[in-house]
Coordinates of C-alpha atoms in Angstrom, one line a residue:
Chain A
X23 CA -5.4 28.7 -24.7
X24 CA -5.0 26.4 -27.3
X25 CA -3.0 23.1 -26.5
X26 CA -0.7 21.1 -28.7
X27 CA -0.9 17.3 -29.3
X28 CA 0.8 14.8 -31.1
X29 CA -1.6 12.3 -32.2
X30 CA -1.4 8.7 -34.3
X31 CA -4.2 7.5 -35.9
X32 CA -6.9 6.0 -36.2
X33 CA -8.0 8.5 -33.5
X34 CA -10.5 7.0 -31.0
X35 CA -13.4 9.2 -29.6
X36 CA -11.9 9.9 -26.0
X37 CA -9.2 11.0 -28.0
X38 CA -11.3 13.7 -30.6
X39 CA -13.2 14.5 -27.3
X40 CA -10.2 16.3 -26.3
X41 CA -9.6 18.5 -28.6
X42 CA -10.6 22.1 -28.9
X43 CA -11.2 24.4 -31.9
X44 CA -7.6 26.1 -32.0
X45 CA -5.0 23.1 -30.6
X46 CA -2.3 22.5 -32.8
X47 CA -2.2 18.4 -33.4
X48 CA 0.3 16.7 -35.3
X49 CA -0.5 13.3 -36.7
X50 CA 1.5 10.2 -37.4
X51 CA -0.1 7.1 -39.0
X52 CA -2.2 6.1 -41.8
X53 CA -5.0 8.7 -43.3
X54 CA -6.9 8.5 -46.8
X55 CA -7.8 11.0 -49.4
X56 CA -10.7 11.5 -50.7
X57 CA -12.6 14.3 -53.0
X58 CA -15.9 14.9 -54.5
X59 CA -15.5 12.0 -56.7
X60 CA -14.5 9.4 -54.2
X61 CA -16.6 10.9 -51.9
X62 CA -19.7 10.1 -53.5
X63 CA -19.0 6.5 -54.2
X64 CA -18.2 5.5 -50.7
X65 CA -21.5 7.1 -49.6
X66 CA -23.1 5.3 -52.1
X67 CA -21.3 2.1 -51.2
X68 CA -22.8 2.7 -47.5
X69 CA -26.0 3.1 -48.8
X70 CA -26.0 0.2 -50.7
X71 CA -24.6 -1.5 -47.5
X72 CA -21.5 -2.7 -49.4
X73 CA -18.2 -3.1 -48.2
X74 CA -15.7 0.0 -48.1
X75 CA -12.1 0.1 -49.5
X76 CA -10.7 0.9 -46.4
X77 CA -12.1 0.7 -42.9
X78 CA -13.5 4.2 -41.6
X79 CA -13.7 3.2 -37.6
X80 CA -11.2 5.8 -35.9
X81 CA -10.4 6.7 -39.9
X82 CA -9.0 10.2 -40.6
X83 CA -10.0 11.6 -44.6
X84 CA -7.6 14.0 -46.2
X85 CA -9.4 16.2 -49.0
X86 CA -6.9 16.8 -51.3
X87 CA -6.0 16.2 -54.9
X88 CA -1.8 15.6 -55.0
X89 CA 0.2 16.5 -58.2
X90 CA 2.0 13.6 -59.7
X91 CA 4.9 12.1 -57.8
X92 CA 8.5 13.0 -59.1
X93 CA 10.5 9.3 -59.8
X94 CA 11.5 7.9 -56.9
X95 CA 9.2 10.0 -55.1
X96 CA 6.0 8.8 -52.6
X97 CA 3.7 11.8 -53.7
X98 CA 3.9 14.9 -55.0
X99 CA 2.6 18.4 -53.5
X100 CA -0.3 17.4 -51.4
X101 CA -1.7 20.6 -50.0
X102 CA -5.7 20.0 -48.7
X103 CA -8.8 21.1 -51.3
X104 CA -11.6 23.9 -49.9
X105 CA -13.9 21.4 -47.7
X106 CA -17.2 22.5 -48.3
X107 CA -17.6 20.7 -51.3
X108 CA -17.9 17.0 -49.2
X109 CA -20.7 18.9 -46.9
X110 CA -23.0 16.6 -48.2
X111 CA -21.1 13.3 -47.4
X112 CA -18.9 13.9 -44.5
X113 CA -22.2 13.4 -42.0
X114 CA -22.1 9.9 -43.3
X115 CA -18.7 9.3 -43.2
X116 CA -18.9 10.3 -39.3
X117 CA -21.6 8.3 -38.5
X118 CA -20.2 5.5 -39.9
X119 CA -17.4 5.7 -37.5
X120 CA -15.0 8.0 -39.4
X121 CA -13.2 10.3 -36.9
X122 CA -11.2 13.0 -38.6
X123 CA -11.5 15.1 -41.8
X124 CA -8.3 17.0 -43.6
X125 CA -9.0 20.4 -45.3
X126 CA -9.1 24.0 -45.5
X127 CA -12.3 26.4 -45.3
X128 CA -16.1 26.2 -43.9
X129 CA -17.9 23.4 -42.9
X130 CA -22.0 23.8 -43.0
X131 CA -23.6 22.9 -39.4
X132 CA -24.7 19.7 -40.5
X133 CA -21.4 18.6 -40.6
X134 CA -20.6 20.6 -37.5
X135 CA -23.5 18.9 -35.4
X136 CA -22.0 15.3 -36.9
X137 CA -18.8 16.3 -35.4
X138 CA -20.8 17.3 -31.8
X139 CA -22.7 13.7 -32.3
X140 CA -20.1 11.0 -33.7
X141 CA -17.0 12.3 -31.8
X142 CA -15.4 13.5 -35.0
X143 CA -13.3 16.6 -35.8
X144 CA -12.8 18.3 -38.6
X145 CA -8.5 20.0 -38.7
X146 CA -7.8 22.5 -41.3
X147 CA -4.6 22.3 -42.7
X148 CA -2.5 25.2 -44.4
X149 CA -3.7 25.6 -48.4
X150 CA -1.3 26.4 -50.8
X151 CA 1.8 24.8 -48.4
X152 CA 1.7 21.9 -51.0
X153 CA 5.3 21.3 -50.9
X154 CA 5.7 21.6 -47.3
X155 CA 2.9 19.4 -46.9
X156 CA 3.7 16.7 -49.3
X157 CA 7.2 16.4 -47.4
X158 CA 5.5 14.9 -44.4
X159 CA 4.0 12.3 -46.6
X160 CA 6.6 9.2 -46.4
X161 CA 4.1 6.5 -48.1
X162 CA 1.2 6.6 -50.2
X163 CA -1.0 4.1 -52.8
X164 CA -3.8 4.1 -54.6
X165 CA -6.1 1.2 -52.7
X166 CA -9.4 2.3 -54.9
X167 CA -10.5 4.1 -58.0
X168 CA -7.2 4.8 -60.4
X169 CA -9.6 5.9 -63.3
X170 CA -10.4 8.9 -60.9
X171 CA -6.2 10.0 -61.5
X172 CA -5.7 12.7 -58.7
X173 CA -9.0 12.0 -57.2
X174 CA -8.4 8.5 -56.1
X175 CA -8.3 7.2 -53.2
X176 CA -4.9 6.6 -51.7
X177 CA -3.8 5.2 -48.4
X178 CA -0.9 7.8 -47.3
X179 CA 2.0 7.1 -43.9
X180 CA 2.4 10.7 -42.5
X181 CA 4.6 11.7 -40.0
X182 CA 3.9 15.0 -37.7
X183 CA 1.8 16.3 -39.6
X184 CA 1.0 19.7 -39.4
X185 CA -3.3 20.5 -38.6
X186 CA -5.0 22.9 -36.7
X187 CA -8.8 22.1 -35.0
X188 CA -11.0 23.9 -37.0
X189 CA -14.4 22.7 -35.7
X190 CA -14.5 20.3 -32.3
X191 CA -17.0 18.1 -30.8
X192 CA -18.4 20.9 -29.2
X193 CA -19.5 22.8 -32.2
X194 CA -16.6 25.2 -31.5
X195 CA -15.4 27.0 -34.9
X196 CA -12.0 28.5 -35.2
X197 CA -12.7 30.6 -38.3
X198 CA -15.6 32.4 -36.5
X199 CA -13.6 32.5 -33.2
X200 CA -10.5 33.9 -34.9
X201 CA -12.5 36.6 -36.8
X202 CA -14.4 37.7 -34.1
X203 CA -11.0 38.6 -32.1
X204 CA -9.7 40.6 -34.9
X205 CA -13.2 41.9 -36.4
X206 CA -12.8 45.9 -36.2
X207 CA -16.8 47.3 -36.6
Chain B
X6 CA 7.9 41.1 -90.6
X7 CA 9.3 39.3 -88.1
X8 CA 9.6 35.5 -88.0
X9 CA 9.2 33.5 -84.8
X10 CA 9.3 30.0 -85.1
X11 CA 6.2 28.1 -83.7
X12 CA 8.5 25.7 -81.6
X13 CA 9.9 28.7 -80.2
X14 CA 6.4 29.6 -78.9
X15 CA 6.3 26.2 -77.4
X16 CA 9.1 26.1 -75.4
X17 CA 8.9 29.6 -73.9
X18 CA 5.4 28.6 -72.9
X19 CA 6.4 25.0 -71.3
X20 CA 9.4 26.6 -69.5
X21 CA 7.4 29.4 -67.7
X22 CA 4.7 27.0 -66.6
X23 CA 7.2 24.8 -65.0
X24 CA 8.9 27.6 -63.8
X25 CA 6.1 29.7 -62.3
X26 CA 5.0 26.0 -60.4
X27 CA 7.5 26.2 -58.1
X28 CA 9.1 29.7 -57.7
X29 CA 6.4 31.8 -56.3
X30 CA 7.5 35.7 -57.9
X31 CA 9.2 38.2 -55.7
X32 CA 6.4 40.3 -55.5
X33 CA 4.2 37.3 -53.8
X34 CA 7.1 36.3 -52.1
X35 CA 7.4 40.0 -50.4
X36 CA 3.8 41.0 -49.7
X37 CA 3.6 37.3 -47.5
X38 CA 6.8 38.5 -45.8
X39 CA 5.4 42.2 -45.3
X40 CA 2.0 40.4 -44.2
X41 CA 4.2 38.0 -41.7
X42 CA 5.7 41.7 -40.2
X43 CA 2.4 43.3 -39.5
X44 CA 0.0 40.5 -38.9
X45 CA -1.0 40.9 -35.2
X46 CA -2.8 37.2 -34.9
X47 CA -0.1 34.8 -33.5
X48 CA -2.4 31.7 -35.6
X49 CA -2.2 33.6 -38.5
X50 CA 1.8 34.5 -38.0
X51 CA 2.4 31.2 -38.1
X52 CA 0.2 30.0 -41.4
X53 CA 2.4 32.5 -43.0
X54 CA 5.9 31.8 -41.4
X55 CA 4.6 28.0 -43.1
X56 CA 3.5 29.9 -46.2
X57 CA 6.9 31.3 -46.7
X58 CA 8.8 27.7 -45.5
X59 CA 6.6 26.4 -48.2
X60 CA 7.8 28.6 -50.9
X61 CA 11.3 28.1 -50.2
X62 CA 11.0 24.2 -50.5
X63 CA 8.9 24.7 -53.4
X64 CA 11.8 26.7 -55.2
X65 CA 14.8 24.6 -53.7
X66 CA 13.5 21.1 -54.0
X67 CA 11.4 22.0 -57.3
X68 CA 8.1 21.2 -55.6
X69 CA 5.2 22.8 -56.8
X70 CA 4.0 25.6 -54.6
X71 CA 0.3 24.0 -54.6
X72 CA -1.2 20.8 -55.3
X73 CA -3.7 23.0 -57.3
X74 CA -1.4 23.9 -59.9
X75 CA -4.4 25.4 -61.3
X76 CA -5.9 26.0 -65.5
X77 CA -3.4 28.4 -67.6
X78 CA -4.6 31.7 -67.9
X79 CA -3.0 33.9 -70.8
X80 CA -3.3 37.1 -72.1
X81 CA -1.2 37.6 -75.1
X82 CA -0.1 40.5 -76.7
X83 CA 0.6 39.6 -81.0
X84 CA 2.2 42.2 -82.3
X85 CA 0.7 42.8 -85.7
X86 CA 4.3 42.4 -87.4
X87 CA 5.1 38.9 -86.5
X88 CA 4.6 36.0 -89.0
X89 CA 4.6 32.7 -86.7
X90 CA 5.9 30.4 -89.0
X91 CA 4.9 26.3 -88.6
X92 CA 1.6 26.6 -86.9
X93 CA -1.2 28.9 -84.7
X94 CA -0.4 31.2 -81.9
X95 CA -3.0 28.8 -79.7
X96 CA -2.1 25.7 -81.1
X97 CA 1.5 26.7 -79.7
X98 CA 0.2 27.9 -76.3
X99 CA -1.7 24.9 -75.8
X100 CA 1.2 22.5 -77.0
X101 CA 3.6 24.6 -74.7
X102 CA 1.0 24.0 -71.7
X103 CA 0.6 20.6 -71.9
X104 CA 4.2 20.0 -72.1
X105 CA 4.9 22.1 -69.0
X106 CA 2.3 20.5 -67.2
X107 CA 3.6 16.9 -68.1
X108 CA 7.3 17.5 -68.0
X109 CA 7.2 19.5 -64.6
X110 CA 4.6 16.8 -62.7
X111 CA 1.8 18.9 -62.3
X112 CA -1.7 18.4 -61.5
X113 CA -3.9 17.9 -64.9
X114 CA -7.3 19.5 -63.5
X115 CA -9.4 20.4 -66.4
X116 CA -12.6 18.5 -66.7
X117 CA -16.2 18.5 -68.5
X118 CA -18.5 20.3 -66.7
X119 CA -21.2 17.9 -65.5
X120 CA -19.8 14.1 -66.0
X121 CA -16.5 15.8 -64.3
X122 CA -14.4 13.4 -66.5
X123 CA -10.9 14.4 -66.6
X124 CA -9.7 16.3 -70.4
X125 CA -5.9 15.2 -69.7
X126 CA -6.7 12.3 -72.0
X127 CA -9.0 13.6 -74.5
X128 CA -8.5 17.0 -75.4
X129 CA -4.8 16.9 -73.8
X130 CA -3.3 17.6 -70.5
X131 CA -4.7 20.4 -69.0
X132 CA -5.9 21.3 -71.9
X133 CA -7.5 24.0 -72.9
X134 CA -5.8 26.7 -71.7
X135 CA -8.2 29.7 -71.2
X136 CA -6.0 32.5 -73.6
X137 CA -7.1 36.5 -74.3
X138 CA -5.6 37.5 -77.2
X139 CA -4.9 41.1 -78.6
X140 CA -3.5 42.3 -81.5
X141 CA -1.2 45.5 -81.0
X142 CA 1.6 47.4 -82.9
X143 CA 4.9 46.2 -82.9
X144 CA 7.1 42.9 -83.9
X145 CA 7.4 41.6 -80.9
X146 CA 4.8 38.7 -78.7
X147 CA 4.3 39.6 -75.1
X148 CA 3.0 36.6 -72.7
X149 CA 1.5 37.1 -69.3
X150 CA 0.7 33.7 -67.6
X151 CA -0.9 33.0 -64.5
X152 CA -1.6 29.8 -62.9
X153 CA -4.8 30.2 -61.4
X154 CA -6.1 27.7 -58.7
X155 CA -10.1 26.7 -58.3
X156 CA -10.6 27.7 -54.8
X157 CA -10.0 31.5 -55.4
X158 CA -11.9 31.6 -58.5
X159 CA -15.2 29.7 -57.0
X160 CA -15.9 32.7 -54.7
X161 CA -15.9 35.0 -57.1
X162 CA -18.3 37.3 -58.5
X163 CA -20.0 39.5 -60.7
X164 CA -22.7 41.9 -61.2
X165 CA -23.6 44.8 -63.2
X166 CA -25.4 47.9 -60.6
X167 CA -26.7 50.7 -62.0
X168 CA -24.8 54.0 -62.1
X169 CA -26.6 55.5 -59.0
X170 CA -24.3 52.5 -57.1
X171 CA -21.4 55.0 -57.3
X172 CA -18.6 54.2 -55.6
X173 CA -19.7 53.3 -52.4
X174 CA -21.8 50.3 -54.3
X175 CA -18.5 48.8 -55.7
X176 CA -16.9 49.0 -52.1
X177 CA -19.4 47.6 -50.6
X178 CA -19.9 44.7 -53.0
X179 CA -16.2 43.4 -53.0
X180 CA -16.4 44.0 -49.2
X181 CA -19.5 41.9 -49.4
X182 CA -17.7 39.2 -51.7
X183 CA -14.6 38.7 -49.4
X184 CA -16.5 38.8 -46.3
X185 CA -18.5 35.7 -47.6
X186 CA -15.5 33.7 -48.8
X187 CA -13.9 33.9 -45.6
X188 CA -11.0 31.0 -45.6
X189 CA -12.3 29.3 -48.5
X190 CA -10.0 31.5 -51.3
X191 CA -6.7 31.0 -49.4
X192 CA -6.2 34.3 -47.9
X193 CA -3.9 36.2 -47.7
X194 CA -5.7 37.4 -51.3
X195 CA -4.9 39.5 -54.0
X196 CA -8.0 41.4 -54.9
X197 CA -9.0 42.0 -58.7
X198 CA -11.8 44.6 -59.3
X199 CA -13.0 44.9 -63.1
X200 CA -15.2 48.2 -63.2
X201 CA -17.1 49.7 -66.2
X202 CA -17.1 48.1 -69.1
X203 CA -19.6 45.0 -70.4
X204 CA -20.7 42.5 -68.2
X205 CA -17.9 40.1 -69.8
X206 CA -14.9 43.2 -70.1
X207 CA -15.3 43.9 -66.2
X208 CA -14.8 40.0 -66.0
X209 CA -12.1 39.7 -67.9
X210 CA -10.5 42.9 -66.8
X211 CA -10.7 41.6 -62.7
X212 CA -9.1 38.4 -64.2
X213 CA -6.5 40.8 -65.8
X214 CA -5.9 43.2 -62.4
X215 CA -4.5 39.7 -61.0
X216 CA -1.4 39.7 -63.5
X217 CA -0.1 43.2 -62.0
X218 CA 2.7 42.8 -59.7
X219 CA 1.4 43.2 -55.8
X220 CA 2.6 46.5 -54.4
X221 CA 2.3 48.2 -57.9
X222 CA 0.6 51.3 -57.8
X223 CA -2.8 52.1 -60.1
X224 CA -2.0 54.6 -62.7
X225 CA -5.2 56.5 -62.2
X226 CA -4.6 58.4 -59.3
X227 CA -8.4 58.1 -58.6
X228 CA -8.3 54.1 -58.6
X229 CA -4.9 54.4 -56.8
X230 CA -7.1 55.2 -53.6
X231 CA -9.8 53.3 -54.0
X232 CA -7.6 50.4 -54.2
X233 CA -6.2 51.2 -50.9
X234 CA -9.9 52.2 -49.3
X235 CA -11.3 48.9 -50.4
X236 CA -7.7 46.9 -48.9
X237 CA -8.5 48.8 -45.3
X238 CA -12.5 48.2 -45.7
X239 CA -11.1 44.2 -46.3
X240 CA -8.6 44.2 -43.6
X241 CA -11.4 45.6 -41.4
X242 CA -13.3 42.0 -41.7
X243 CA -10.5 40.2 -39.5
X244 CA -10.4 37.0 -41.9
X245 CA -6.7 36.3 -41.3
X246 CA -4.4 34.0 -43.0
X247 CA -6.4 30.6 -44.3
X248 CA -9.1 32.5 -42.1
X249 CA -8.0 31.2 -38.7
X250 CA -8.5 35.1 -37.7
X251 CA -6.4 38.2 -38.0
X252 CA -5.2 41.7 -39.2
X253 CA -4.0 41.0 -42.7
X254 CA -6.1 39.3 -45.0
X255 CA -6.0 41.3 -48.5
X256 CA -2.0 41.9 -49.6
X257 CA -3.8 44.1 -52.7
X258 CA -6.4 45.5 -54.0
X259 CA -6.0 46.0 -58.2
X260 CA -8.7 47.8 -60.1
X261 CA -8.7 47.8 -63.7
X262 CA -11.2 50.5 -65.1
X263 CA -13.2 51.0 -68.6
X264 CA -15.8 53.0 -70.1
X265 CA -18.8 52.2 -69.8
X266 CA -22.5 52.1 -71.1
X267 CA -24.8 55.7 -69.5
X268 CA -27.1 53.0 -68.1
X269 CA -24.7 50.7 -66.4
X270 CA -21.7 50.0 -63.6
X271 CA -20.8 46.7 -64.2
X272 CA -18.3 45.4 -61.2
X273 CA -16.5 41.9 -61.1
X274 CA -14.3 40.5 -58.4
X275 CA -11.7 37.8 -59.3
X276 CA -9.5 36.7 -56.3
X277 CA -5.9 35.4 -56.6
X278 CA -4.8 33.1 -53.5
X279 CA -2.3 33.9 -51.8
X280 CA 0.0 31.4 -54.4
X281 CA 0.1 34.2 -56.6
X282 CA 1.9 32.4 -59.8
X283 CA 1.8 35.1 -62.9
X284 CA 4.6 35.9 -64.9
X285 CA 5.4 37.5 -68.0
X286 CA 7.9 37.5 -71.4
X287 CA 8.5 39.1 -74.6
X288 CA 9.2 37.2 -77.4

């Protein structure tokens, strides 16, 4: 049965261990963005062994894109972007100490076995609940690329937020478990 | 002839982007809360009990629904007795867009396609906006928009079978579509079918099949059931809301049908997320 946690980062691997495809976690703490754009430079910053804008050990990525904040406001929907698309870099970002990624929809097995290796997990979060989302968001700022405008990389303060284990560091998927159950042949 | 002013044009336009951002339409609103009754997956129950939380914020606090606030998509009806008076029909739909999209703080997300650099300050703020225009009878302009979010439209597909395909070739095509997708289109979908035409009319006509409200009924009595054979054949796969597993993962099925060519069956699939934000006036 699946368990439910309440988790602050940055996570630490005893931690992700833990966790099974299916618990329901909600986090507190400090997570980043990143998309496709952002994505590619810090993996090219790691290549290039280069410093990073922020520090990936126990680090938890959110893929998403937010609409503009309202005045006064710290963000504005921030709902997560369809994964797949940062298949090619999450691997890195694991191995490189990374912990945790944000999204919604398949991951190929390479980032699966990364998540079995490096201790990392990869929650899904609800698409399209931008509002809701964005709500558990209390503080966010860009700390690296501007010129990328929704694809920058901004440090965000979230509180409870709402994720489900997607893919564990057993190599557990929830979208293949789930479908199976319900599957009629 | 009728005289409608091009500002006019312009503001309808801004004011049902803005709109449409934040208040999903009833007929979304109640195939998620018929989908929340009948979905047997507890995981799944509770994306959509979220889904519908979301969409009461969204409307209340004037949030947008999705961060993906997607390109606008607009198929216009010009009746052939209106004079637009101080500029183009799409010079006004794209001014109207760009305004909504500023003035209501959404998401600019049109970009070139290889270099990826963001349009919003080059060609304009989510600019272009893709528009389908027809000329009919009449004085009067009639608008659809729809808002329509990248992670639908990147799973879908479309290929022209030949006729032999028959029915059972389009069935097993979408089937074949959806199944692949999985999570990644935001299910609970809406399923657009385009059938018969050109390559390009069955694309655009999937595209249109989107626009009709879910829960509407096909005209074609013989499309009516399809729509509802291909909807069991999907609900069959077990995808489940955001894919986490369950019974309801299509809310509709909507086929749009045209002649077509002896040699060909052309068949597209567009899918709308479950953020389904279309809307329509008359001006």
């Amino acid at each position: 049965m699946s368990e439910v946690y309440h988790l602050t980062t940055p996570l630490t691997e005893d931690v992700t261990r833990k966790l099974k495809a299916g618990d329901i976690v909600y986090l507190s703490g400090t997570i980043y963005t990143a998309r496709d754009a952002a994505h590619k430079r810090l993996v090219d910053l790691i290549e290039a062994g280069k410093e990073l804008p922020f520090d990936l050990k126990g680090s938890v990525i959110y893929f998403v894109g937010p609409t503009p904040p309202k005045p006064g406001e710290p963000i504005g929907s921030a709902g997560p972007t369809t994964s797949y698309r940062m298949d090619s870099y999450s691997p890195t970002l694991l191995k490189h100490g990374s912990k945790g990624m944000i999204g919604k929809g398949k991951r190929n097995q390479a980032v699966k076995d990364a998540c079995k290796e490096y201790g990392g997990i990869y929650f899904g979060a609800t698409g399209g609940a931008g509002a809701l989302l964005g709500k558990q968001i209390k503080s966010a700022e860009v700390i690296a690329y501007p010129e990328l405008g929704p694809e920058a990389i901004r440090k965000l303060e979230v509180e409870e937020f709402p994720v489900t284990v997607i893919n564990d560091t057993y190599g557990n998927d929830l979208y293949q478990m789930g479908r199976e159950q319900y599957e009629v042949k | 002839m009728r005289e409608i002013a091009y500002e006019d044009i312009v503001k309808h336009v801004r004011d049902i982007i803005m709109y449409s951002a934040t208040h999903l339409p009833e007929d979304a609103l109640n195939a998620l809360k018929e989908a929340y009754e009948n979905e047997k997956s507890p995981v799944s129950k509770e994306v959509l009990k979220q889904l519908l939380e979301n969409a009461e914020i969204a409307s209340s606090e004037s949030r947008p629904l999705c961060q993906d606030t997607g390109l606008a998509v607009f198929f216009v009806k010009l009746g052939a007795d209106v004079k637009i008076v101080g500029g183009l029909l799409k010079d006004a739909i794209n001014e109207g867009t760009e305004q909504g999209y500023k003035d209501g703080y959404l998401r600019a997300s049109t970009c070139t396609p290889f270099s990826r650099e963001n349009l919003k300050d080059t060609v304009g703020y989510n600019l272009p906006a893709i528009i389908h225009l027809d000329i009919v009878e009449g004085d009067k302009i009639e608008i659809e928009y729809a808002a329509k979010g990248g992670g639908s439209e990147n799973v879908s597909r479309a290929r022209v079978f030949p006729p032999a395909a028959g029915k059972e070739g389009v069935i097993e095509f979408v089937k074949e579509c959806i199944s692949d997708a999985g999570p990644n289109p935001c299910p609970p979908i809406t399923v657009g079918v385009g059938i018969g035409g050109t390559f390009e009319k069955a694309a655009i006509s999937s595209k249109h099949a989107l626009f009709r409200d879910i829960g509407s009924k096909n005209d074609d009595p013989e499309m009516a059931e399809l729509e509802e054979v291909i909807k069991t054949e999907i609900n069959k796969l077990g995808i489940g809301s955001m894919g986490m597993g369950g019974t309801e993962t299509a809310l509709a099925v909507h086929i749009e049908a045209n002649p077509c060519h002896i040699a060909s069956l052309p068949v597209s699939v567009n899918v709308q997320c479950h953020s389904s934000r279309h809307t329509h006036i008359t001006i």
